[in-house]
Coordinates of C-alpha atoms in Angstrom, one line a residue:
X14 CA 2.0 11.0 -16.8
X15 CA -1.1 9.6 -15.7
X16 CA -3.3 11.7 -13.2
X17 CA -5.8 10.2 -10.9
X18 CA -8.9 10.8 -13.2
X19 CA -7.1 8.7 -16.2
X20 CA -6.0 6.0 -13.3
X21 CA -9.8 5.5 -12.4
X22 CA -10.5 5.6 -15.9
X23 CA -8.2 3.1 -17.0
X24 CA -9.0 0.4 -13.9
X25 CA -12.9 1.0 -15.5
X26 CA -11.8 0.6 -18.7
X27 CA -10.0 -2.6 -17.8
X28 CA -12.1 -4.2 -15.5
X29 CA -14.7 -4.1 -18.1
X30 CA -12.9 -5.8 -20.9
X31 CA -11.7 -8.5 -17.9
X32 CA -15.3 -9.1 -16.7
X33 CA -17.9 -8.1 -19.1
X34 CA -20.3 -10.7 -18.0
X35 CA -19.8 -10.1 -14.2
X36 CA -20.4 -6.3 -15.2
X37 CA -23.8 -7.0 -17.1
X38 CA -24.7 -9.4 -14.6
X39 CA -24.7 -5.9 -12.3
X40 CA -22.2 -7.1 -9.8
X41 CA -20.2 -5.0 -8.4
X42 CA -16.6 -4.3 -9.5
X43 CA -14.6 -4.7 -6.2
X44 CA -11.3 -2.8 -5.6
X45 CA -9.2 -4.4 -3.2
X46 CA -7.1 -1.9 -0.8
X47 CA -4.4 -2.0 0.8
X48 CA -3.7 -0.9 5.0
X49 CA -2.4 2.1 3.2
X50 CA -6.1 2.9 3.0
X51 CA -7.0 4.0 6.5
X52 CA -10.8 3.2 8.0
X53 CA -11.4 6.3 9.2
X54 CA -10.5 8.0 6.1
X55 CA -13.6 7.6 5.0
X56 CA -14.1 10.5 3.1
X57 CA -11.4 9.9 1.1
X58 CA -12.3 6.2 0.4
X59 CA -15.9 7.3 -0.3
X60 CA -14.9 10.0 -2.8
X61 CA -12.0 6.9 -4.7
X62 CA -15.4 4.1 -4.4
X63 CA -17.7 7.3 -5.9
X64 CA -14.8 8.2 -8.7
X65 CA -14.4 4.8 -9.6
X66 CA -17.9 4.0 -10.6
X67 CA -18.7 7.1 -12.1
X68 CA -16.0 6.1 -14.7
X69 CA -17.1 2.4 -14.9
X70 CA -20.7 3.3 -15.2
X71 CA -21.1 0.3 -12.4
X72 CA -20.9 -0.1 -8.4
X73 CA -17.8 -0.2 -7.0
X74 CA -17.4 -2.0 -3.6
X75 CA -14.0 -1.5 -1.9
X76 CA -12.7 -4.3 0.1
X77 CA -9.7 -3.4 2.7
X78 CA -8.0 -6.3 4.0
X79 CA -4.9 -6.3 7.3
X80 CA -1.7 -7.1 5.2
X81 CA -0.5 -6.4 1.6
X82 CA 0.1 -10.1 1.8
X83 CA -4.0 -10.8 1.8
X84 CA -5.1 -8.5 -0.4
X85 CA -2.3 -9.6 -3.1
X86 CA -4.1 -13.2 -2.5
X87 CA -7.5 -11.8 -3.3
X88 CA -6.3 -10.3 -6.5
X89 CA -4.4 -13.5 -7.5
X90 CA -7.5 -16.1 -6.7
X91 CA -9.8 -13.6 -8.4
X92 CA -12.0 -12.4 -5.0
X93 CA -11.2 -8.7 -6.4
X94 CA -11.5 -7.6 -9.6
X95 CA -8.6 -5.2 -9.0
X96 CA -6.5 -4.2 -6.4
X97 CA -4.5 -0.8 -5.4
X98 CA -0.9 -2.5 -3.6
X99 CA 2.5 -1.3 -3.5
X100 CA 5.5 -2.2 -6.1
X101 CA 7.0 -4.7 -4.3
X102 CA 4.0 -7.6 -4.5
X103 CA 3.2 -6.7 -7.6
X104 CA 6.9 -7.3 -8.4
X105 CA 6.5 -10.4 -6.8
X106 CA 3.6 -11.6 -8.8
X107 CA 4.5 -9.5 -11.9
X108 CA 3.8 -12.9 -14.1
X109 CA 0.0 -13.0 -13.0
X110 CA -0.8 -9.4 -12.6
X111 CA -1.1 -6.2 -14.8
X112 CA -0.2 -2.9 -14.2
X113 CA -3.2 -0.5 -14.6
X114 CA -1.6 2.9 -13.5
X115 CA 0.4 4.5 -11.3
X116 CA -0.6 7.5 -8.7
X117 CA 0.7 10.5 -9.6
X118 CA 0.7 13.7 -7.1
X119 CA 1.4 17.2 -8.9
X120 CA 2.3 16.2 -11.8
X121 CA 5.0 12.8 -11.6
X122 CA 4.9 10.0 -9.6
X123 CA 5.8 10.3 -6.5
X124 CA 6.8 7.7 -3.4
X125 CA 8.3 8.4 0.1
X126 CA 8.8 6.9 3.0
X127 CA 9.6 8.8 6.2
X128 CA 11.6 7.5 9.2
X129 CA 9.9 8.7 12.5
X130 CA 11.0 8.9 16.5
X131 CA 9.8 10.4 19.6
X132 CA 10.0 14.3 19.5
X133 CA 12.5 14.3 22.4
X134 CA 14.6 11.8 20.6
X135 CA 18.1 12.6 19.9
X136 CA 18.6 10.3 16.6
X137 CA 18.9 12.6 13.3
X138 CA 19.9 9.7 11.3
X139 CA 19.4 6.1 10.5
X140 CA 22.4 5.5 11.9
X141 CA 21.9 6.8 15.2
X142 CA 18.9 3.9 15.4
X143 CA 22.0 1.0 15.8
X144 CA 20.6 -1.4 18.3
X145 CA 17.4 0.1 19.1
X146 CA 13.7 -2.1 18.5
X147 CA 12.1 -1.0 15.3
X148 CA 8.5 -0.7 13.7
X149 CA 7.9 -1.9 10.4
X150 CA 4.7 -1.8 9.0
X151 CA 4.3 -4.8 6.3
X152 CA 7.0 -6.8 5.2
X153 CA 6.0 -6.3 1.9
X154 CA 5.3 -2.9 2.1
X155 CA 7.7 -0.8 0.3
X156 CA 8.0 2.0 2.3
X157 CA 7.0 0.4 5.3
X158 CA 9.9 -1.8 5.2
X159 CA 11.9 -2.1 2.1
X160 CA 13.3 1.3 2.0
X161 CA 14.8 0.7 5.4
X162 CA 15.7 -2.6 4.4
X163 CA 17.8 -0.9 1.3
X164 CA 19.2 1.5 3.6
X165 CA 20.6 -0.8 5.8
X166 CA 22.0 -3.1 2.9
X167 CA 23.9 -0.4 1.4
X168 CA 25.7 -0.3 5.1
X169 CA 26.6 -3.3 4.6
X170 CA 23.3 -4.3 7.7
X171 CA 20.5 -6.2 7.6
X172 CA 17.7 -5.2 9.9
X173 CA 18.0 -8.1 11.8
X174 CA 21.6 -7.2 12.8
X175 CA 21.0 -3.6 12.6
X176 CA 18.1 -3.6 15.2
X177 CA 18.0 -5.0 18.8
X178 CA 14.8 -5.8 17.7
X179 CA 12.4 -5.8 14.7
X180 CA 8.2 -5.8 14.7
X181 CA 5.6 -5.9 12.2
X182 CA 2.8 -3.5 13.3
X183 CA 0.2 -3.9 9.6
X184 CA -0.6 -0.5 9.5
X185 CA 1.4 3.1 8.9
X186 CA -1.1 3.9 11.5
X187 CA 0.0 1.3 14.2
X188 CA 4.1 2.1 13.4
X189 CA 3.1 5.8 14.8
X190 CA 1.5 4.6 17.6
X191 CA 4.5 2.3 18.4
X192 CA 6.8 4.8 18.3
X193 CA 4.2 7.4 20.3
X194 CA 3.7 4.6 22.7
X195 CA 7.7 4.2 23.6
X196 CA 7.5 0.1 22.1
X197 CA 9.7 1.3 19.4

């Protein structure tokens, strides 16, 4: 399994066969990120920018984008030199793209989605959600929609059905405050 040091190391490592010239020309390398990247997590953004280039030997500017659907479009027309997105568009693309690494918390990779209401909320299930509205955050986001979307298909639903209602919020962030807010 690949830990987060080897990751880094390996999107250095590749970005600098990919774009020697760019490299010795001192531009930075620029990392696209996903929404899953928050703003105000900058800490945590400073200390992947700061990782990144100590590995490359080179700066590292990060560039955060609204949807998964933009920032796939920037690694695909070249604007980044590399981009951290979910399975799903890189499924999508899988022809024009290569995988670098995958995250890997304690030890294996690890992915999960979590389906939130209101504390005072009496669903306990998916189920209990039948013809309620519902948050999703990207429509290419895997756990911000697909996983739902799979749930549903295998009862025989489709969110559309499933739902009274269905919106796209582009953020985690904003699907909590939905949900917080009473809109979903």
């Amino acid at each position: 399994m690949m830990n987060r040091r080897q990751f880094l190391a390996g999107i250095g490592a590749a970005a600098a066969l990919g774009a020697p010239a760019r490299l010795r020309a001192g531009a930075a390398f620029r990392l696209g990120l996903t929404p899953v990247f928050l703003d105000n997590d900058a800490l945590v953004i400073d200390r992947l920018r700061a990782a990144l280039g100590q590995a490359m030997g080179a700066p590292v500017e990060l560039v955060q984008r609204r949807t998964y659907q933009e920032i796939t479009a920037a690694i695909l027309d070249g604007s980044v030199d590399a981009a951290w997105i979910c399975g799903y568009p890189f499924l999508q693309h899988r022809d024009a793209l290569a995988l670098l690494g995958v995250p890997v918390w304690r030890g294996r990779p690890l992915y999960q989605s979590y389906l939130i209401t209101r504390p005072d909320d009496a669903a306990r299930s998916l189920g209990d959600l039948r013809g309620r509205v519902h948050a999703f955050s990207d429509p290419d986001s895997n756990s911000g929609f697909l996983v739902t979307a799979s749930d549903l298909a295998r009862m025989g639903e489709t969110p559309e059905r499933f739902f009274s209602r269905t919106i796209f919020t582009y953020g985690h962030r904003n699907v909590v405050r939905a949900v917080a807010g009473g809109l979903a």
